[in-house]
Amino acid sequence: MEITQKILDFVMKQEEPVIILDLDIIEKNYWRMKNSLDHSVIYYAVKANSEKRILERLVKIGSSFDIASIGELDLMLSLGADPSKLSYGNTIKKEKHIKYAYDKGVRLFVADEFSEIEKISRQAPGSKVFARIQMGDSDSDWPLTRKFGTNIEKAVDLMILAKEKDLIPYGISFHVGSQCYDKYAWKTALLKVADIFYHLKKEGIELKFINTGGGMPVQYLREIPEIEDITAIINETIIENFEGFDELIVATEPGRTLVGDAGLLCANVILRAEKEKNDWVYLDAGVFHGLMETIQNFRYEVIVWGKNGEEDNFTLAGPTCDSVDVIYDEVYLPNDVNIDDKVFFMNAGSYTTGYSTTFNGIESPKVYYTDEI
Amino acid sequence: MEITQKILDFVMKQEEPVIILDLDIIEKNYWRMKNSLDHSVIYYAVKANSEKRILERLVKIGSSFDIASIGELDLMLSLGADPSKLSYGNTIKKEKHIKYAYDKGVRLFVADEFSEIEKISRQAPGSKVFARIQMGDSDSDWPLTRKFGTNIEKAVDLMILAKEKDLIPYGISFHVGSQCYDKYAWKTALLKVADIFYHLKKEGIELKFINTGGGMPVQYLREIPEIEDITAIINETIIENFEGFDELIVATEPGRTLVGDAGLLCANVILRAEKEKNDWVYLDAGVFHGLMETIQNFRYEVIVWGKNGEEDNFTLAGPTCDSVDVIYDEVYLPNDVNIDDKVFFMNAGSYTTGYSTTFNGIESPKVYYTDEI
């Protein structure tokens, strides 16, 4: 997302840090994905950014949604989402939350463990279930290989158990990891999914739901494949490897991919301090107030507005009395950076407000939309 | 804090994770520190746990408070705190926030940079200021050596500048690091403070405020020195090294030390899953919902209630769709741990609620007090 003159005029009047979001970019990303992927259903991953106006826009244009909790379920229903368009996509669910979701009309659930299938069969009888498989280590910023997913054999067994329990064995999901740079990761995963589909067909179970998860990358510092590069690989792999399966549904669960480049965060320099190794620059936003992803060195493009000095090595930190609240240990900034400068974090539309705390009695950046500034 | 029968009866009825706090333990910790430290003024570090009932109890028994922001200032004033008992102890302050605090009656500010002294002189004329010095690496779980503080020479210059700017050069602070196991760290720091006091006395500036910061440890897994072991060292070091200084005030800024062992967090097992390396246990509280300190492997004592199986190596994780939400990669738990078990995190009274988010649409553990359950 670009820093337009309108945005600049607005942030220059702000004394506190702000996040600015552009709904049109989100809608554009949605249609790019929807239109380039055959048989596609887009389940927006609500966790990536659950600001109401984003969700309302996506409801309006017909998106489906991947929800992680009954909190997100209630939020979506309050915004008019149809429960038949919701996928309860968290493999870790309380049994009473499964019942709650079922009672509200949700009929699509994920599992990666036998006990989870049993919970679903008890509380959401007749629902569709899909199994999540684990991916190997791929080139992604946030690999999701450990916490979620099971192997091919167990995925088969989960679908068989689902059938025995009078659920509808519906499909297979995977997640290549958030911000994945390797477009062939999707191909590798789909070949595994095809194995499971054919294996189960022999057992008399015909799956139809291929859930390709999230992970399509957003432009930060490193070059990325385009959405269409990745959807082309997915389309091609499915044509070549799912012969004999009709009525396939190809789901995606984009979070960052839809909203990441539709936002920016603008903070203010509070203090510049000399330290032994290098100078430190302190901002009014930090790890606990919008920039949690940087705690594991996730790299945004950082722009100090209006300063063009030679670049020097700084430590960039947040405003709290907490040693963990360091954004970057080393970052190159113009050497004339100083108090009251505006510092932009580019493409900060995902995982910023959602991770925010009010630690130290400090509020998180307020959210504005480009059509209201 | 012990798991009493009353607590047990209560948590067994709860379906969601809870934090239980005991105000009497907090008060006891306050008096232990107050009574064992000569010339003491206790500034409770509000950030450690800003639950209202804790703050109200401390106001009632006469505590002073270390605040990190105007948010914490407003909170304290709303609870009846006297502004003359507040120390604005964050070295990173917006100039307009200094003015705001001054207008509300705050007259004590910290600084570790010349520009910060200048801000204070412009917006809080005539106030008392103290300089924060950096400590070397000591044996603490959260060293605070990098982000805050300056060296001895600059601390002297800061106090001289304060005088030139018609502020009251008041004293020196340091912080040995949160959860510091080495009682001699305080001695080392105080010797540096004494140097500064004597140096400035020669310049005609007599300081009187020795702020020993926070950092006194709370019992988790490792053996710790008692509060009285540490205050004895502080008393003795001050008697021996601050001769000729009358009316000394010895401040402390305890956070974790007052509230850490006055709380526990009780979560529920949602799922146990087989993974390649070891089994995983998923709870309804995690890194984003009460256990943020574990993200850097901060170790609580973990008790699975009522299970006595042989101990096995597990991975313990939170309930969100986020790979970062792993509490411990390796933790030994009874091998019969399973769904619906109650899991206690002992001495979880500090930095639990304060760091909480509502990420994934999940609420953080609700807080209860022992006198209301």
XYZ file of C-alpha atoms in Angstrom:
746
model
C 0.000 0.000 0.000
C 1.379 3.363 -1.008
C 1.764 6.474 1.114
C -0.508 8.822 -0.804
C -0.721 12.573 -0.281
C -4.084 12.077 1.434
C -2.587 9.588 3.884
C 0.339 11.891 4.496
C -1.907 14.886 5.182
C -3.859 12.763 7.629
C -0.989 11.211 9.597
C 0.797 14.539 9.913
C -2.163 15.729 12.000
C -2.093 12.665 14.293
C -0.283 12.736 17.616
C -0.714 9.028 18.285
C 0.237 6.007 16.160
C -2.347 4.938 13.586
C -3.098 2.032 11.288
C -4.646 2.919 7.951
C -6.535 0.305 5.933
C -7.767 0.350 2.348
C -10.821 -1.879 1.779
C -10.541 -1.624 -2.001
C -7.152 -3.320 -1.933
C -8.642 -6.143 0.137
C -11.472 -6.572 -2.341
C -9.023 -6.516 -5.235
C -6.933 -9.230 -3.591
C -10.070 -11.287 -3.024
C -11.069 -11.195 -6.682
C -7.528 -11.876 -7.872
C -7.554 -15.060 -5.865
C -11.159 -15.999 -6.585
C -10.862 -15.458 -10.331
C -7.523 -17.122 -10.877
C -8.267 -20.308 -8.927
C -10.537 -22.917 -10.531
C -13.517 -24.150 -8.456
C -12.536 -21.745 -5.726
C -14.184 -20.909 -2.442
C -12.336 -18.269 -0.432
C -12.468 -18.702 3.338
C -10.982 -15.500 4.737
C -8.979 -16.289 7.895
C -10.664 -13.912 10.327
C -7.719 -14.014 12.753
C -5.498 -12.088 10.304
C -7.501 -8.925 10.859
C -10.955 -8.982 12.416
C -11.797 -5.288 12.057
C -15.520 -5.079 11.392
C -15.402 -3.049 8.199
C -13.095 -5.612 6.588
C -15.413 -8.461 7.519
C -18.496 -6.542 6.385
C -16.961 -5.865 2.985
C -16.044 -9.517 2.561
C -19.524 -10.663 3.611
C -20.949 -8.292 1.032
C -18.865 -9.654 -1.852
C -19.730 -13.247 -0.982
C -16.640 -14.512 0.809
C -16.668 -17.536 3.077
C -14.772 -17.421 6.359
C -12.307 -19.530 8.323
C -13.033 -19.046 12.031
C -10.823 -20.068 14.927
C -13.156 -19.772 17.897
C -16.729 -19.150 18.971
C -15.695 -15.543 19.554
C -15.001 -15.230 15.830
C -18.201 -17.172 15.088
C -20.342 -14.731 17.061
C -18.580 -11.805 15.418
C -19.261 -13.146 11.926
C -22.904 -13.913 12.658
C -23.373 -10.428 14.115
C -22.152 -9.058 10.784
C -24.667 -11.062 8.805
C -22.490 -13.961 7.642
C -24.340 -17.110 6.603
C -23.277 -19.984 8.923
C -23.122 -22.294 5.896
C -20.202 -20.168 4.711
C -18.186 -20.657 7.879
C -15.482 -23.251 8.379
C -14.438 -23.976 11.966
C -10.818 -24.313 10.947
C -9.048 -24.622 14.299
C -7.943 -28.193 15.036
C -8.048 -27.365 18.776
C -11.692 -27.074 19.809
C -13.525 -27.474 23.090
C -16.355 -29.954 22.802
C -18.889 -27.423 24.067
C -17.687 -24.937 21.449
C -18.317 -27.502 18.715
C -21.879 -27.856 20.010
C -22.272 -24.078 20.168
C -21.131 -23.717 16.557
C -23.368 -26.566 15.397
C -26.369 -25.010 17.130
C -25.635 -21.771 15.255
C -25.637 -23.593 11.921
C -21.960 -24.353 11.264
C -21.560 -27.652 9.392
C -17.877 -27.715 8.423
C -15.151 -28.684 10.882
C -11.474 -29.630 10.757
C -9.681 -32.345 12.752
C -6.227 -33.836 12.994
C -6.785 -36.275 15.869
C -9.217 -39.148 16.501
C -10.548 -37.595 19.701
C -11.433 -34.465 17.742
C -13.501 -36.510 15.262
C -15.266 -38.099 18.221
C -16.047 -34.719 19.753
C -17.452 -33.526 16.422
C -19.541 -36.665 15.946
C -21.056 -36.217 19.411
C -21.804 -32.514 19.117
C -22.195 -31.810 15.396
C -23.838 -34.942 13.960
C -23.868 -35.263 10.180
C -21.429 -32.396 9.650
C -18.731 -32.283 7.008
C -15.228 -32.829 8.330
C -11.856 -32.446 6.734
C -8.498 -33.652 7.998
C -5.484 -31.422 8.171
C -2.153 -32.878 7.125
C 1.257 -31.688 8.168
C 3.641 -30.191 5.642
C 7.405 -30.612 5.623
C 9.579 -27.575 6.244
C 9.051 -25.207 3.380
C 10.411 -21.749 2.760
C 7.996 -19.711 4.843
C 8.404 -17.075 7.538
C 6.056 -18.831 9.960
C 6.179 -22.580 9.319
C 3.128 -24.307 10.758
C 4.496 -27.803 10.497
C 4.659 -28.685 14.147
C 1.581 -27.538 15.940
C -1.073 -28.628 13.455
C -1.718 -31.496 11.111
C -1.163 -35.212 10.884
C 0.410 -37.603 8.402
C -1.117 -39.201 5.285
C -1.942 -42.547 6.905
C -3.675 -40.981 9.863
C -5.573 -38.557 7.650
C -6.981 -41.572 5.828
C -7.922 -43.168 9.145
C -9.520 -39.946 10.359
C -11.776 -39.842 7.297
C -12.691 -43.510 7.766
C -13.524 -42.854 11.411
C -15.600 -39.847 10.362
C -17.658 -42.074 8.085
C -18.099 -44.676 10.829
C -19.334 -41.912 13.100
C -21.926 -40.783 10.524
C -20.110 -37.592 9.702
C -19.439 -36.616 6.081
C -15.765 -37.241 5.224
C -15.332 -34.171 3.101
C -11.714 -33.450 2.285
C -8.175 -32.638 3.231
C -6.462 -29.391 4.200
C -2.888 -28.311 4.610
C -1.038 -25.091 5.299
C 2.311 -24.438 3.696
C 3.167 -21.860 6.386
C 2.388 -18.191 6.578
C 4.270 -16.006 4.089
C 5.544 -18.926 1.980
C 7.953 -17.953 -0.796
C 8.073 -21.323 -2.592
C 5.163 -21.758 -4.994
C 6.013 -25.438 -5.438
C 5.169 -26.055 -1.768
C 1.510 -26.095 -2.854
C 2.250 -28.675 -5.551
C 4.023 -30.988 -3.106
C 1.127 -30.717 -0.683
C -1.484 -31.360 -3.375
C 0.268 -34.542 -4.451
C -0.094 -35.812 -0.898
C -3.738 -34.796 -0.877
C -4.286 -36.689 -4.163
C -2.784 -39.818 -2.583
C -5.323 -39.601 0.203
C -8.218 -38.962 -2.199
C -7.362 -42.076 -4.280
C -6.705 -44.225 -1.252
C -10.068 -43.350 0.253
C -11.870 -43.813 -3.076
C -10.791 -47.431 -2.980
C -12.361 -47.638 0.477
C -15.592 -46.263 -0.920
C -15.148 -42.745 0.415
C -15.174 -39.964 -2.186
C -13.757 -36.677 -0.939
C -14.379 -33.422 -2.751
C -12.917 -30.628 -0.641
C -9.295 -29.648 -1.283
C -8.349 -26.961 1.211
C -5.081 -25.331 0.180
C -4.851 -23.280 3.356
C -3.226 -19.883 3.490
C 0.344 -18.738 3.142
C 0.445 -16.839 -0.140
C 3.018 -14.171 0.576
C 2.733 -10.402 0.778
C 5.455 -8.045 -0.392
C 7.671 -6.936 2.484
C 11.410 -6.858 1.790
C 11.950 -10.039 -0.163
C 10.723 -10.775 -3.690
C 7.596 -12.903 -3.792
C 5.648 -14.975 -6.300
C 2.384 -13.349 -7.429
C -0.971 -14.777 -6.351
C -1.569 -15.865 -9.968
C 1.762 -17.730 -10.086
C 0.620 -19.812 -7.163
C -2.989 -20.350 -8.249
C -1.719 -21.456 -11.688
C 0.370 -24.173 -10.038
C -2.603 -25.231 -7.923
C -4.948 -25.370 -10.954
C -2.461 -27.341 -13.017
C -1.641 -29.792 -10.226
C -5.300 -30.480 -9.622
C -6.069 -31.059 -13.312
C -3.166 -33.477 -13.591
C -3.635 -35.349 -10.333
C -7.302 -35.519 -9.436
C -8.692 -37.295 -12.475
C -12.007 -38.996 -11.881
C -13.051 -36.622 -9.130
C -16.004 -34.481 -10.115
C -17.430 -31.479 -8.320
C -14.151 -30.656 -6.631
C -14.147 -27.613 -4.387
C -10.823 -25.849 -4.081
C -10.794 -23.857 -0.857
C -8.199 -21.352 0.296
C -7.876 -19.715 3.696
C -6.095 -16.458 2.941
C -5.435 -14.116 5.840
C -2.295 -12.069 5.293
C -2.730 -12.543 1.530
C -5.946 -10.500 1.477
C -5.183 -7.816 4.034
C -1.396 -7.595 4.445
C -0.730 -5.072 1.694
C -3.952 -3.163 2.439
C -2.602 -1.425 5.515
C 0.178 0.620 6.955
C 1.152 1.587 10.458
C 2.484 5.047 11.181
C 4.260 5.666 14.495
C 6.039 8.658 16.028
C 9.584 8.906 17.338
C 9.477 9.705 21.072
C 13.185 9.639 21.886
C 16.579 9.042 20.344
C 19.207 7.847 22.830
C 22.929 7.181 22.636
C 23.877 3.683 23.726
C 27.162 1.854 23.648
C 26.685 -0.134 20.453
C 24.513 2.220 18.422
C 21.826 4.849 18.884
C 18.352 3.730 19.839
C 15.138 5.144 18.408
C 11.982 4.720 20.494
C 8.510 4.825 18.941
C 5.007 5.160 20.357
C 4.086 1.778 18.884
C 6.000 -1.421 19.504
C 5.883 -5.136 20.072
C 2.911 -4.919 22.439
C 1.061 -2.288 20.443
C 0.737 -3.390 16.847
C 4.125 -4.844 15.949
C 4.051 -8.228 17.686
C 5.207 -10.047 14.565
C 8.595 -8.355 14.816
C 9.308 -10.260 18.028
C 10.578 -13.083 15.849
C 12.313 -10.655 13.513
C 9.549 -10.454 10.928
C 10.756 -7.667 8.644
C 8.615 -4.787 7.449
C 9.851 -2.105 5.096
C 10.442 0.881 7.427
C 10.314 4.439 6.091
C 11.242 7.523 8.130
C 9.247 10.211 6.387
C 11.099 13.255 5.060
C 14.533 12.236 6.294
C 17.192 11.564 3.718
C 20.382 11.370 5.753
C 22.896 8.632 5.095
C 21.746 5.346 6.569
C 23.082 4.184 9.903
C 22.511 1.152 12.029
C 19.947 1.734 14.795
C 18.025 -0.276 17.338
C 14.320 0.428 17.026
C 12.184 -0.049 20.142
C 8.679 0.433 21.471
C 7.461 2.692 24.270
C 7.066 0.257 27.163
C 9.203 -0.405 30.233
C 9.877 -3.886 28.905
C 13.120 -5.224 27.515
C 11.235 -7.507 25.102
C 9.698 -4.456 23.436
C 12.467 -4.093 20.852
C 11.221 -4.021 17.266
C 14.549 -4.535 15.501
C 17.981 -4.999 17.046
C 19.538 -3.743 13.842
C 17.810 -1.639 11.236
C 19.199 0.925 8.806
C 17.540 4.324 9.126
C 18.508 7.834 7.948
C 21.066 9.112 10.454
C 19.103 12.346 10.982
C 16.083 10.484 12.418
C 14.833 12.295 15.519
C 12.012 13.109 17.928
C 8.590 13.634 16.273
C 9.559 11.978 12.991
C 6.849 9.839 11.397
C 7.914 6.237 10.862
C 5.894 4.062 8.466
C 5.712 0.269 8.594
C 4.598 -0.719 5.112
C 2.051 -3.441 4.338
C 1.086 -3.782 7.986
C -2.509 -4.800 7.340
C -2.380 -8.229 8.982
C -1.563 -9.453 12.493
C -1.188 -5.934 13.887
C -4.396 -4.984 15.699
C -5.226 -8.622 16.428
C -2.081 -9.152 18.481
C -2.390 -5.878 20.373
C -2.337 -5.545 24.143
C -2.891 -2.585 26.454
C 0.308 -3.395 28.356
C 1.860 -0.479 30.296
C -1.494 1.311 30.114
C -0.819 2.218 26.488
C -3.530 1.977 23.843
C -2.815 0.304 20.535
C -2.793 2.269 17.275
C -6.258 3.427 16.275
C -7.554 2.116 12.955
C -8.716 4.420 10.137
C -9.860 3.662 6.613
C -8.724 5.496 3.512
C -12.334 6.446 2.696
C -12.791 8.252 6.025
C -9.620 10.291 6.269
C 0.636 -19.439 46.212
C -0.798 -22.779 47.243
C -3.657 -24.678 45.665
C -6.069 -24.752 48.603
C -9.216 -26.868 48.806
C -11.257 -23.713 48.289
C -9.389 -22.882 45.098
C -9.729 -26.440 43.915
C -13.476 -26.510 44.545
C -13.778 -23.282 42.595
C -11.668 -24.165 39.548
C -13.298 -27.564 39.182
C -16.558 -25.722 38.474
C -14.976 -23.462 35.808
C -15.146 -24.336 32.121
C -12.811 -21.542 31.044
C -9.276 -20.714 32.191
C -9.027 -18.505 35.275
C -6.463 -16.480 37.170
C -6.862 -16.424 40.945
C -5.251 -13.693 43.012
C -4.754 -13.379 46.768
C -4.569 -9.753 47.960
C -3.321 -10.758 51.409
C -0.173 -12.257 49.919
C 0.434 -9.003 48.039
C 0.022 -6.988 51.228
C 2.331 -9.365 53.097
C 4.992 -8.976 50.401
C 4.608 -5.198 50.605
C 5.238 -5.114 54.351
C 8.126 -7.568 54.150
C 9.843 -5.209 51.765
C 8.796 -2.005 53.499
C 9.819 -3.181 56.955
C 13.125 -4.761 56.051
C 14.469 -1.873 53.987
C 15.727 1.232 55.805
C 14.306 4.619 54.695
C 12.096 2.815 52.239
C 9.430 4.086 49.883
C 7.775 1.348 47.834
C 6.742 2.349 44.304
C 4.663 -0.560 43.032
C 5.316 -1.053 39.298
C 1.744 -0.860 38.010
C 2.643 -2.632 34.762
C 3.246 -5.940 36.576
C -0.460 -6.313 37.261
C -2.864 -3.408 36.995
C -6.012 -5.143 38.231
C -8.019 -2.567 40.156
C -8.401 -4.475 43.392
C -4.630 -4.875 43.668
C -4.073 -1.175 43.136
C -6.860 -0.225 45.555
C -5.372 -2.401 48.283
C -1.942 -0.861 47.769
C -3.369 2.682 47.795
C -5.087 1.835 51.068
C -1.907 0.646 52.791
C 0.041 3.706 51.681
C 2.106 2.458 48.767
C 3.615 4.762 46.185
C 3.474 3.793 42.497
C 5.783 3.587 39.504
C 3.759 4.460 36.396
C 4.779 3.907 32.788
C 2.236 5.995 30.889
C -0.576 8.488 31.218
C -2.948 5.537 30.920
C -1.532 4.187 34.177
C -1.585 7.706 35.638
C -5.302 8.121 34.944
C -5.980 4.673 36.348
C -4.154 5.446 39.593
C -5.857 8.820 40.025
C -9.246 7.204 39.410
C -8.475 4.871 42.307
C -7.668 7.699 44.671
C -3.877 7.688 44.518
C -2.157 10.904 45.602
C -0.184 12.302 42.609
C 2.683 13.130 44.974
C 3.107 9.379 45.430
C 3.526 8.688 41.729
C 6.827 8.349 39.916
C 6.739 8.627 36.122
C 9.346 5.926 35.771
C 9.416 5.336 32.018
C 12.494 6.873 30.373
C 10.542 7.062 27.077
C 7.949 9.825 27.407
C 6.119 11.995 24.936
C 6.525 15.662 25.758
C 2.766 16.197 25.860
C 2.433 13.287 28.292
C 4.947 14.923 30.618
C 2.810 18.054 30.579
C -0.320 15.997 31.176
C 1.264 14.305 34.192
C 2.571 17.606 35.569
C -0.866 19.188 35.241
C -2.282 16.284 37.256
C 0.234 16.863 40.041
C 3.084 14.453 39.272
C 6.437 15.905 40.335
C 8.865 12.998 39.965
C 10.281 11.937 36.586
C 13.089 9.736 35.299
C 15.465 10.417 32.402
C 18.440 8.775 30.749
C 18.985 11.211 27.887
C 19.607 14.994 27.653
C 16.612 15.549 25.398
C 14.400 13.922 28.010
C 15.637 16.363 30.690
C 14.869 19.196 28.305
C 11.349 17.915 27.699
C 10.794 17.664 31.462
C 12.168 21.159 32.092
C 9.823 22.609 29.477
C 6.690 20.788 30.619
C 7.210 20.012 34.297
C 9.159 22.992 35.700
C 10.640 22.598 39.143
C 10.028 18.848 39.267
C 12.330 16.285 40.805
C 14.244 14.192 38.307
C 16.373 11.121 38.703
C 18.727 9.554 36.180
C 18.647 5.887 35.344
C 21.964 4.111 34.957
C 22.614 0.956 33.023
C 23.654 -2.214 34.788
C 26.082 -4.806 33.480
C 24.794 -8.275 32.674
C 23.654 -9.824 35.896
C 22.015 -13.141 36.578
C 18.415 -12.268 35.810
C 15.723 -13.786 33.606
C 14.934 -10.501 31.865
C 18.074 -8.337 31.790
C 17.179 -4.692 31.202
C 20.675 -3.556 30.397
C 20.183 -2.539 26.817
C 17.005 -0.615 26.387
C 17.198 1.671 29.417
C 19.803 3.590 31.338
C 22.993 5.463 30.752
C 26.542 5.354 32.136
C 27.948 7.004 35.276
C 29.485 10.008 33.517
C 26.354 10.833 31.600
C 24.188 10.355 34.699
C 26.308 13.034 36.386
C 25.887 15.321 33.368
C 22.131 14.690 33.316
C 21.827 15.821 36.931
C 23.953 18.908 36.228
C 21.767 19.736 33.234
C 18.668 19.244 35.392
C 19.978 21.822 37.837
C 20.783 24.265 35.035
C 17.221 23.837 33.804
C 15.805 24.656 37.252
C 14.677 21.118 37.916
C 15.523 19.393 41.205
C 18.323 16.869 40.645
C 16.969 14.235 42.964
C 18.714 10.906 42.597
C 19.736 7.858 40.649
C 17.913 4.684 39.705
C 18.947 1.367 38.291
C 17.312 -1.962 37.546
C 19.220 -5.194 38.026
C 16.823 -6.997 35.658
C 13.542 -8.693 36.354
C 13.765 -11.905 38.366
C 17.407 -11.397 39.422
C 18.957 -14.294 41.333
C 22.184 -12.557 42.401
C 21.702 -10.471 45.551
C 25.105 -8.874 45.068
C 23.872 -7.234 41.850
C 22.240 -4.608 44.085
C 25.525 -4.002 45.905
C 27.437 -3.488 42.659
C 24.803 -1.039 41.460
C 24.743 0.892 44.717
C 28.501 1.378 44.622
C 28.060 3.047 41.216
C 25.261 5.185 42.609
C 27.504 6.239 45.528
C 30.170 7.343 43.040
C 27.641 9.583 41.356
C 26.374 10.973 44.670
C 29.903 11.945 45.791
C 30.883 13.307 42.417
C 27.838 15.562 42.312
C 28.301 16.646 45.937
C 31.619 18.141 44.885
C 29.734 20.043 42.196
C 27.351 21.385 44.800
C 24.492 19.056 44.003
C 23.250 16.893 46.857
C 21.121 13.949 45.762
C 18.917 12.067 48.196
C 16.907 9.537 46.186
C 18.385 6.073 45.713
C 16.030 4.077 43.522
C 16.959 0.404 43.637
C 14.448 -0.527 40.941
C 12.748 -3.874 40.819
C 13.982 -7.363 40.136
C 13.712 -9.186 43.451
C 12.869 -12.707 42.364
C 9.793 -14.823 42.881
C 9.903 -18.572 43.428
C 9.326 -20.464 40.183
C 11.580 -23.464 39.562
C 14.969 -22.209 40.672
C 16.030 -21.415 44.246
C 15.935 -17.704 45.038
C 17.272 -15.352 47.696
C 14.611 -14.091 50.118
C 13.457 -10.456 50.024
C 15.176 -9.925 53.396
C 18.491 -11.298 52.094
C 18.442 -8.630 49.421
C 17.217 -5.732 51.561
C 19.921 -6.567 54.143
C 22.569 -6.173 51.449
C 21.024 -2.877 50.332
C 20.846 -1.536 53.915
C 24.427 -2.518 54.657
C 25.789 -1.140 51.381
C 24.067 2.179 51.953
C 25.319 2.509 55.534
C 28.865 1.792 54.413
C 28.941 3.860 51.232
C 26.731 6.913 51.627
C 28.332 8.565 54.623
C 27.566 12.247 54.923
C 24.250 12.006 53.122
C 21.302 12.724 55.379
C 17.643 12.222 54.711
C 18.261 9.505 52.161
C 15.205 7.955 50.573
C 15.596 4.371 49.448
C 13.026 3.625 46.782
C 12.166 0.289 45.249
C 9.958 -0.429 42.254
C 8.722 -3.962 42.875
C 6.331 -5.454 40.354
C 6.713 -9.199 40.112
C 8.110 -9.216 43.686
C 4.792 -8.070 45.169
C 2.307 -9.917 42.979
C 4.116 -12.844 41.342
C 3.495 -15.409 44.075
C 0.012 -14.042 44.801
C -1.601 -15.640 41.780
C -2.103 -18.807 39.839
C -3.482 -19.571 36.429
C -5.608 -22.643 35.875
C -6.216 -23.824 32.300
C -8.008 -26.805 30.782
C -6.676 -29.445 28.398
C -8.609 -29.224 25.108
C -6.769 -31.856 23.083
C -3.905 -34.315 23.251
C -2.385 -35.130 19.859
C 0.253 -37.570 18.661
C 3.074 -35.908 16.780
C 6.308 -37.252 15.423
C 8.648 -36.172 18.216
C 6.325 -36.355 21.205
C 2.699 -35.902 22.126
C 1.279 -32.400 22.251
C -1.096 -31.104 24.894
C -3.252 -28.081 23.971
C -4.722 -25.782 26.602
C -7.409 -23.102 26.542
C -4.844 -20.501 27.662
C -1.578 -19.835 25.893
C 0.990 -17.312 24.800
C -1.642 -14.798 23.660
C -3.974 -15.394 26.569
C -2.097 -15.052 29.834
C 1.196 -16.858 29.264
C 3.122 -14.373 27.120
C 6.214 -14.618 29.321
C 6.728 -18.210 28.213
C 7.464 -17.030 24.688
C 11.050 -16.552 25.812
C 10.959 -19.787 27.772
C 10.173 -18.250 31.141
C 9.501 -21.313 33.304
C 6.534 -21.705 35.618
C 5.995 -24.729 37.806
C 3.255 -26.672 35.952
C 0.944 -29.045 37.824
C -1.574 -31.345 36.127
C -4.122 -31.815 38.869
C -4.959 -35.360 39.964
C -2.682 -37.128 37.497
C 0.192 -39.118 38.867
C 1.420 -41.094 35.859
C 5.111 -41.388 35.156
C 6.470 -38.184 33.633
C 6.953 -37.916 29.899
C 8.208 -35.213 27.625
C 5.384 -33.176 26.041
C 4.984 -30.039 24.017
C 2.493 -27.726 25.673
C 0.606 -25.282 23.438
C -2.159 -22.711 23.480
C -5.504 -22.746 21.671
C -4.863 -20.419 18.733
C -4.211 -21.126 15.047
C -0.755 -19.651 15.473
C 2.533 -21.492 15.444
C 4.032 -19.029 17.937
C 1.448 -20.059 20.520
C 3.585 -22.826 22.011
C 4.060 -22.522 25.761
C 6.899 -25.014 26.189
C 8.634 -27.065 23.513
C 9.643 -29.573 26.151
C 7.983 -30.026 29.490
C 7.631 -33.098 31.686
C 4.019 -33.938 32.535
C 2.304 -37.057 33.868
C 1.906 -39.420 30.896
C -1.819 -39.877 31.619
C -2.584 -36.178 30.997
C -5.690 -35.860 28.849
C -8.711 -33.830 27.723
C -10.446 -31.851 30.500
C -7.534 -32.078 32.936
C -6.892 -28.944 34.981
C -3.372 -27.559 34.519
C -2.028 -25.052 37.054
C 0.693 -22.504 36.387
C 2.014 -21.617 39.812
C 2.923 -18.107 40.946
C 1.414 -16.546 37.842
C 0.393 -13.274 39.504
C 2.501 -10.949 37.366
C 2.693 -10.209 33.637
C -0.240 -12.483 32.807
C -3.368 -10.339 32.385
C -1.311 -7.288 31.382
C 0.143 -8.993 28.326
C -3.147 -10.519 27.211
C -4.655 -10.134 23.772
C -7.995 -11.208 22.310
C -6.250 -12.805 19.339
C -8.255 -15.495 17.484
C -11.413 -14.112 19.088
C -10.502 -15.813 22.368
C -10.926 -14.032 25.697
C -8.139 -14.079 28.247
C -8.509 -15.877 31.574
C -10.973 -14.142 33.872
C -9.575 -12.887 37.167
C -11.010 -13.926 40.538
C -9.866 -13.159 44.072
C -9.571 -15.708 46.864
C -12.029 -13.697 48.990
C -14.778 -13.934 46.364
C -14.642 -17.589 45.398
